Amino acid sequence: MNRDHAVARAGHPVLGSLVAFVLLALLAVTVVAQGGGTLFGDRDLLEWSLAHRPDLAVTLARLVTHTGTGFVPYALVALAGFLLGRTARQRIQAAAACLACLVTAQAVRFSVMALLSRPRPDVAHWATDAGHWSFPSGHTTTSAVTAGLLVLAVWIRAPRGRRLIAAAVGCWAVLVGLSRVYLGVHWFSDVVGGWLFAVWWLGLVAYGVARLAPDAWADVLRGDGNVPRGVLSPGIPGPGPAAEFTRGKVEIASESDCGAPPPSAALPGVDCHVRAAEADRIALPPERDVSQR
């Protein structure tokens, strides 16, 4: 994939980024207009979670929500960078770039959160610890950005099963966001804001990388998924060694039992087939002269 094509493909994520930014801006304006109050479905979902909190569900929700912050997302982001690189140097650079993407996303999100200063639900409804302001949700943003980078790495590099892995990673990010509502520390509109922020940020970063480092972006998009697959069966008879093509590597099998053709042969392997044909002939008994009977 050349540089121009890679930059052109960067227009796809930037379009989604623009749409997400517009929706995020509209949601933020609505939050400000409401004085930080509840929006669509916020109070209904909170009341539902308060009425459905068995101990086991709360414990599972706490386990899920804790994976959306701290060590886990940063380790997953570093893993995404490791997968995106091809050499040791590229892996270190990609891991550092992915970590920088997540750190800067956190800084920008915190600035937006402090600017809007939306209060959380009443502390009496909390089933876990929380801090700072509410919009957009920090756990939701962190897990969504992490999931986006990891899905990109898996989708490009994984030879098989990438759809299943990508779906599992995406479900994890969604569950982290919903767990914040279930545990009563965020409104649902906070979670929606976190998802929109993550989509906007990932698209913006992808477009920036494509513009500032087109060679690196082209190398990332090239991936490993376009390697031809297939096997040329070595059991097919023919002259010379048999070739096996598997995952881009050509292996040469041993020579056939008929031996190498003589140097004087016009076509390699012709003498081998001639001798094989002669060996396959069936000897017939001599014909009898029936006229002497």
PDB file of C-alpha atoms in Angstrom, residues 38-165:
ATOM      1  CA  THR A  38     -30.495  14.387  34.029  1.00  0.00           C
ATOM      2  CA  LEU A  39     -31.177  13.766  30.346  1.00  0.00           C
ATOM      3  CA  PHE A  40     -32.891  11.027  28.363  1.00  0.00           C
ATOM      4  CA  GLY A  41     -33.195   7.787  30.316  1.00  0.00           C
ATOM      5  CA  ASP A  42     -30.710   8.842  33.008  1.00  0.00           C
ATOM      6  CA  ARG A  43     -32.998   8.602  36.002  1.00  0.00           C
ATOM      7  CA  ASP A  44     -34.947   5.603  34.707  1.00  0.00           C
ATOM      8  CA  LEU A  45     -31.786   3.532  34.313  1.00  0.00           C
ATOM      9  CA  LEU A  46     -30.513   4.573  37.726  1.00  0.00           C
ATOM     10  CA  GLU A  47     -33.787   3.572  39.357  1.00  0.00           C
ATOM     11  CA  TRP A  48     -33.724   0.242  37.522  1.00  0.00           C
ATOM     12  CA  SER A  49     -30.181  -0.488  38.734  1.00  0.00           C
ATOM     13  CA  LEU A  50     -31.160   0.347  42.325  1.00  0.00           C
ATOM     14  CA  ALA A  51     -33.998  -2.174  42.116  1.00  0.00           C
ATOM     15  CA  HIS A  52     -31.818  -4.935  40.606  1.00  0.00           C
ATOM     16  CA  ARG A  53     -28.661  -5.241  42.681  1.00  0.00           C
ATOM     17  CA  PRO A  54     -28.114  -8.769  43.956  1.00  0.00           C
ATOM     18  CA  ASP A  55     -24.758  -9.260  45.665  1.00  0.00           C
ATOM     19  CA  LEU A  56     -23.311 -11.443  42.901  1.00  0.00           C
ATOM     20  CA  ALA A  57     -24.248  -8.953  40.154  1.00  0.00           C
ATOM     21  CA  VAL A  58     -22.727  -6.071  42.101  1.00  0.00           C
ATOM     22  CA  THR A  59     -19.513  -8.031  42.642  1.00  0.00           C
ATOM     23  CA  LEU A  60     -19.246  -8.855  38.924  1.00  0.00           C
ATOM     24  CA  ALA A  61     -19.991  -5.247  37.987  1.00  0.00           C
ATOM     25  CA  ARG A  62     -17.218  -4.059  40.298  1.00  0.00           C
ATOM     26  CA  LEU A  63     -14.754  -6.498  38.736  1.00  0.00           C
ATOM     27  CA  VAL A  64     -15.669  -5.317  35.239  1.00  0.00           C
ATOM     28  CA  THR A  65     -15.573  -1.621  36.112  1.00  0.00           C
ATOM     29  CA  HIS A  66     -12.122  -1.913  37.726  1.00  0.00           C
ATOM     30  CA  THR A  67     -10.683  -3.181  34.415  1.00  0.00           C
ATOM     31  CA  GLY A  68     -11.566   0.175  32.855  1.00  0.00           C
ATOM     32  CA  THR A  69      -8.878   2.059  34.740  1.00  0.00           C
ATOM     33  CA  GLY A  70      -5.411   1.579  36.200  1.00  0.00           C
ATOM     34  CA  PHE A  71      -3.018  -1.074  34.965  1.00  0.00           C
ATOM     35  CA  VAL A  72      -5.307  -3.106  32.695  1.00  0.00           C
ATOM     36  CA  PRO A  73      -6.065  -0.570  29.916  1.00  0.00           C
ATOM     37  CA  TYR A  74      -2.454   0.612  29.747  1.00  0.00           C
ATOM     38  CA  ALA A  75      -1.221  -2.970  29.484  1.00  0.00           C
ATOM     39  CA  LEU A  76      -3.738  -3.667  26.705  1.00  0.00           C
ATOM     40  CA  VAL A  77      -2.707  -0.514  24.857  1.00  0.00           C
ATOM     41  CA  ALA A  78       0.956  -1.537  25.077  1.00  0.00           C
ATOM     42  CA  LEU A  79      -0.049  -4.961  23.729  1.00  0.00           C
ATOM     43  CA  ALA A  80      -1.805  -3.278  20.812  1.00  0.00           C
ATOM     44  CA  GLY A  81       1.377  -1.396  19.962  1.00  0.00           C
ATOM     45  CA  PHE A  82       3.402  -4.597  20.232  1.00  0.00           C
ATOM     46  CA  LEU A  83       1.083  -6.291  17.752  1.00  0.00           C
ATOM     47  CA  LEU A  84       1.146  -3.392  15.302  1.00  0.00           C
ATOM     48  CA  GLY A  85       4.949  -3.367  15.011  1.00  0.00           C
ATOM     49  CA  ARG A  86       6.906  -5.799  12.857  1.00  0.00           C
ATOM     50  CA  THR A  87      10.407  -5.415  14.248  1.00  0.00           C
ATOM     51  CA  ALA A  88      11.531  -4.870  17.841  1.00  0.00           C
ATOM     52  CA  ARG A  89      12.103  -1.170  17.182  1.00  0.00           C
ATOM     53  CA  GLN A  90       8.734  -0.728  15.501  1.00  0.00           C
ATOM     54  CA  ARG A  91       6.992  -2.497  18.369  1.00  0.00           C
ATOM     55  CA  ILE A  92       8.566  -0.192  20.937  1.00  0.00           C
ATOM     56  CA  GLN A  93       7.647   2.872  18.884  1.00  0.00           C
ATOM     57  CA  ALA A  94       4.085   1.661  18.282  1.00  0.00           C
ATOM     58  CA  ALA A  95       3.587   0.816  21.963  1.00  0.00           C
ATOM     59  CA  ALA A  96       4.850   4.283  22.962  1.00  0.00           C
ATOM     60  CA  ALA A  97       2.546   5.911  20.389  1.00  0.00           C
ATOM     61  CA  CYS A  98      -0.479   3.962  21.643  1.00  0.00           C
ATOM     62  CA  LEU A  99       0.298   4.861  25.254  1.00  0.00           C
ATOM     63  CA  ALA A 100       0.674   8.510  24.249  1.00  0.00           C
ATOM     64  CA  CYS A 101      -2.709   8.313  22.501  1.00  0.00           C
ATOM     65  CA  LEU A 102      -4.387   7.081  25.676  1.00  0.00           C
ATOM     66  CA  VAL A 103      -2.602   9.531  27.986  1.00  0.00           C
ATOM     67  CA  THR A 104      -3.444  12.555  25.849  1.00  0.00           C
ATOM     68  CA  ALA A 105      -7.041  11.362  25.554  1.00  0.00           C
ATOM     69  CA  GLN A 106      -7.218  11.297  29.339  1.00  0.00           C
ATOM     70  CA  ALA A 107      -5.801  14.807  29.578  1.00  0.00           C
ATOM     71  CA  VAL A 108      -8.255  16.243  27.058  1.00  0.00           C
ATOM     72  CA  ARG A 109     -11.188  14.403  28.637  1.00  0.00           C
ATOM     73  CA  PHE A 110     -10.271  15.680  32.088  1.00  0.00           C
ATOM     74  CA  SER A 111     -10.198  19.216  30.729  1.00  0.00           C
ATOM     75  CA  VAL A 112     -13.671  18.810  29.239  1.00  0.00           C
ATOM     76  CA  MET A 113     -14.920  17.226  32.469  1.00  0.00           C
ATOM     77  CA  ALA A 114     -13.584  20.091  34.586  1.00  0.00           C
ATOM     78  CA  LEU A 115     -15.014  22.661  32.176  1.00  0.00           C
ATOM     79  CA  LEU A 116     -18.548  21.227  32.308  1.00  0.00           C
ATOM     80  CA  SER A 117     -18.406  20.269  36.016  1.00  0.00           C
ATOM     81  CA  ARG A 118     -21.437  18.016  35.885  1.00  0.00           C
ATOM     82  CA  PRO A 119     -22.239  16.455  39.289  1.00  0.00           C
ATOM     83  CA  ARG A 120     -22.554  12.704  39.694  1.00  0.00           C
ATOM     84  CA  PRO A 121     -25.660  10.928  40.952  1.00  0.00           C
ATOM     85  CA  ASP A 122     -26.285  11.133  44.677  1.00  0.00           C
ATOM     86  CA  VAL A 123     -23.550   9.373  46.648  1.00  0.00           C
ATOM     87  CA  ALA A 124     -26.202   7.341  48.484  1.00  0.00           C
ATOM     88  CA  HIS A 125     -26.743   5.411  45.217  1.00  0.00           C
ATOM     89  CA  TRP A 126     -23.101   4.488  44.723  1.00  0.00           C
ATOM     90  CA  ALA A 127     -22.065   0.841  44.880  1.00  0.00           C
ATOM     91  CA  THR A 128     -18.378   1.604  44.272  1.00  0.00           C
ATOM     92  CA  ASP A 129     -15.903   4.436  44.729  1.00  0.00           C
ATOM     93  CA  ALA A 130     -15.741   7.395  42.353  1.00  0.00           C
ATOM     94  CA  GLY A 131     -14.183  10.822  42.160  1.00  0.00           C
ATOM     95  CA  HIS A 132     -14.121  14.118  40.242  1.00  0.00           C
ATOM     96  CA  TRP A 133     -16.905  15.270  37.940  1.00  0.00           C
ATOM     97  CA  SER A 134     -19.234  13.122  35.891  1.00  0.00           C
ATOM     98  CA  PHE A 135     -19.255  14.060  32.173  1.00  0.00           C
ATOM     99  CA  PRO A 136     -17.819  12.351  30.172  1.00  0.00           C
ATOM    100  CA  SER A 137     -17.245   9.082  32.014  1.00  0.00           C
ATOM    101  CA  GLY A 138     -13.530   8.407  32.562  1.00  0.00           C
ATOM    102  CA  HIS A 139     -13.777   4.604  32.785  1.00  0.00           C
ATOM    103  CA  THR A 140     -15.920   4.553  29.651  1.00  0.00           C
ATOM    104  CA  THR A 141     -13.528   6.755  27.693  1.00  0.00           C
ATOM    105  CA  THR A 142     -10.453   4.817  28.807  1.00  0.00           C
ATOM    106  CA  SER A 143     -11.888   1.405  27.970  1.00  0.00           C
ATOM    107  CA  ALA A 144     -13.303   2.599  24.632  1.00  0.00           C
ATOM    108  CA  VAL A 145     -10.001   4.137  23.477  1.00  0.00           C
ATOM    109  CA  THR A 146      -8.166   1.009  24.617  1.00  0.00           C
ATOM    110  CA  ALA A 147     -10.626  -1.242  22.820  1.00  0.00           C
ATOM    111  CA  GLY A 148     -10.337   0.807  19.617  1.00  0.00           C
ATOM    112  CA  LEU A 149      -6.546   0.497  19.519  1.00  0.00           C
ATOM    113  CA  LEU A 150      -6.610  -3.191  20.386  1.00  0.00           C
ATOM    114  CA  VAL A 151      -9.281  -3.963  17.787  1.00  0.00           C
ATOM    115  CA  LEU A 152      -7.199  -2.145  15.168  1.00  0.00           C
ATOM    116  CA  ALA A 153      -4.134  -4.228  16.033  1.00  0.00           C
ATOM    117  CA  VAL A 154      -6.039  -7.514  16.107  1.00  0.00           C
ATOM    118  CA  TRP A 155      -7.957  -6.769  12.909  1.00  0.00           C
ATOM    119  CA  ILE A 156      -4.772  -6.022  10.974  1.00  0.00           C
ATOM    120  CA  ARG A 157      -2.367  -8.584  12.424  1.00  0.00           C
ATOM    121  CA  ALA A 158      -4.412 -11.581  13.543  1.00  0.00           C
ATOM    122  CA  PRO A 159      -4.232 -14.377  10.928  1.00  0.00           C
ATOM    123  CA  ARG A 160      -7.527 -15.912  12.046  1.00  0.00           C
ATOM    124  CA  GLY A 161     -10.293 -15.418  14.575  1.00  0.00           C
ATOM    125  CA  ARG A 162     -10.033 -11.637  14.408  1.00  0.00           C
ATOM    126  CA  ARG A 163     -13.795 -11.090  14.253  1.00  0.00           C
ATOM    127  CA  LEU A 164     -14.350 -13.066  17.427  1.00  0.00           C
ATOM    128  CA  ILE A 165     -11.509 -11.329  19.269  1.00  0.00           C
TER     129      ILE A 165
END
